């Protein structure tokens, strides 16, 4: 089922404006309020654990290729087939090939941002497979023909009435606007799909290099159905999900679940170390792991390497004042919010999401919330500067050059005390000549900063400099 653009618009600015005018979306986004205090609680209660988690992630990235080799060796030793895929197209082809080989008409999927990233469900349906999302929220957005709006709570953008309408259309009957009744209908409907499935597809929250263990964290039992019932299981794992040691899970799991949902531990933590062995009652006969690169390894050694430490908890989305007002679909990206503002342009080599780094107040709330201490606000600011090529939709080709020239002239003037003092005298004189009635118009139309002043004012300079006031104080 194709993903429709739930919030129309060619640019983030267009989509954000529509989101702000959507009263239903604004009501639904109030559900984020229950998560607003989670990041502060984690910071207060788990500061030393956050430090250890950040250290583990940095250790992994310092030798990512080495840990991947150890992971592949450990998986292979346990009877797992490992596929290295550089691109989403290669990963899709591998999963489709496995589905054809096992004759799996029905493919059941557990919640996975990696499979969203490569548009796996759409690709499987395009070649004749029935790919079914089995997470409750993911199932709703799949039926609605949309992408998830949040990486933890995919259907955060819909009210209960809207969810009931979507499921009623799928059920071809009127379902009650009741959480329990809607959940029961989905559960009953999906049980049949689990029994029909020949292939189960999941992601993985962590992949342990030491033991070859895949760790899957969920709050619904669908993840275990996807890994235990079908004859073949495929896990699509981004390369940065590798961690060095099994003992590291004692640090990373509590940080992940507390930051994501406020729980001490999620309802289900599945640890999978190979296909079914002799004498075991359940589990797949074959286990395949697709290690997805998609531009990640080229970030190693760059200023953006720290972004690969992300553990996909969604804390930065929950605290971001922009995301909290416009929701995930305004970003038109698999990864919304602050993390998406960095990841989307980087993973696409600048081909997608070029305007997303501007979708931030740079308030730093995302940096404070991150449980693995990624300097998100700094990365967003740096990416704004690095994406200097014009946006093909709305940017003037001369603007980047004019901006650099303007800041260069400013830096030259302010590099000397005389230049700085002269500039303050000039701006003070200009400000003194502006009548109060005209001040707002002057501030909003300041030459060269029209985009900046569209949403904020340039303050009118004081009539007397602080230096002059200080020298005459009593």
Tab-separated table of C-alpha atoms in Angstrom, residues 106-111 132-135 186-202 216 218 220-234 268 270 272 276 282-284:
chain	number	residue	atom	x	y	z
A	106	UNK	CA	2.139	-13.406	3.134
A	107	UNK	CA	4.951	-11.476	4.854
A	108	UNK	CA	4.358	-10.220	8.403
A	109	UNK	CA	6.377	-7.267	9.652
A	110	UNK	CA	7.164	-6.103	13.131
A	111	UNK	CA	7.711	-2.401	13.795
A	132	UNK	CA	1.320	-6.793	6.575
A	133	UNK	CA	2.385	-4.430	9.363
A	134	UNK	CA	1.523	-6.090	12.668
A	135	UNK	CA	2.301	-3.388	15.223
A	186	UNK	CA	-7.048	-5.742	15.022
A	187	UNK	CA	-5.782	-8.602	17.183
A	188	UNK	CA	-8.336	-11.042	15.802
A	189	UNK	CA	-7.733	-9.916	12.232
A	190	UNK	CA	-3.947	-10.191	12.466
A	191	UNK	CA	-3.871	-13.615	14.111
A	192	UNK	CA	-4.978	-15.142	10.811
A	193	UNK	CA	-2.186	-13.317	8.963
A	194	UNK	CA	0.448	-14.646	11.359
A	195	UNK	CA	-0.715	-18.214	10.702
A	196	UNK	CA	-0.618	-17.651	6.925
A	197	UNK	CA	2.817	-16.026	6.849
A	198	UNK	CA	5.810	-17.800	5.398
A	199	UNK	CA	8.230	-14.974	6.178
A	200	UNK	CA	8.606	-12.697	9.190
A	201	UNK	CA	10.524	-9.422	8.947
A	202	UNK	CA	11.783	-7.364	11.870
A	216	UNK	CA	14.256	-6.642	19.728
A	218	UNK	CA	8.583	-4.068	21.801
A	220	UNK	CA	3.275	-5.710	21.811
A	221	UNK	CA	3.477	-9.460	21.303
A	222	UNK	CA	3.496	-9.118	17.522
A	223	UNK	CA	7.289	-9.038	17.463
A	224	UNK	CA	7.488	-12.545	18.880
A	225	UNK	CA	4.836	-13.817	16.501
A	226	UNK	CA	6.905	-12.464	13.596
A	227	UNK	CA	10.062	-14.191	14.804
A	228	UNK	CA	8.641	-17.470	16.127
A	229	UNK	CA	5.806	-18.525	13.796
A	230	UNK	CA	7.026	-18.075	10.179
A	231	UNK	CA	9.457	-20.621	8.785
A	232	UNK	CA	11.954	-17.904	7.853
A	233	UNK	CA	12.903	-14.722	9.728
A	234	UNK	CA	14.706	-11.749	8.168
A	268	UNK	CA	8.878	-7.670	25.589
A	270	UNK	CA	13.455	-10.710	22.704
A	272	UNK	CA	17.588	-14.138	19.267
A	276	UNK	CA	15.710	-22.967	15.637
A	282	UNK	CA	9.463	-22.700	17.984
A	283	UNK	CA	11.571	-20.263	16.050
A	284	UNK	CA	12.439	-20.006	12.345
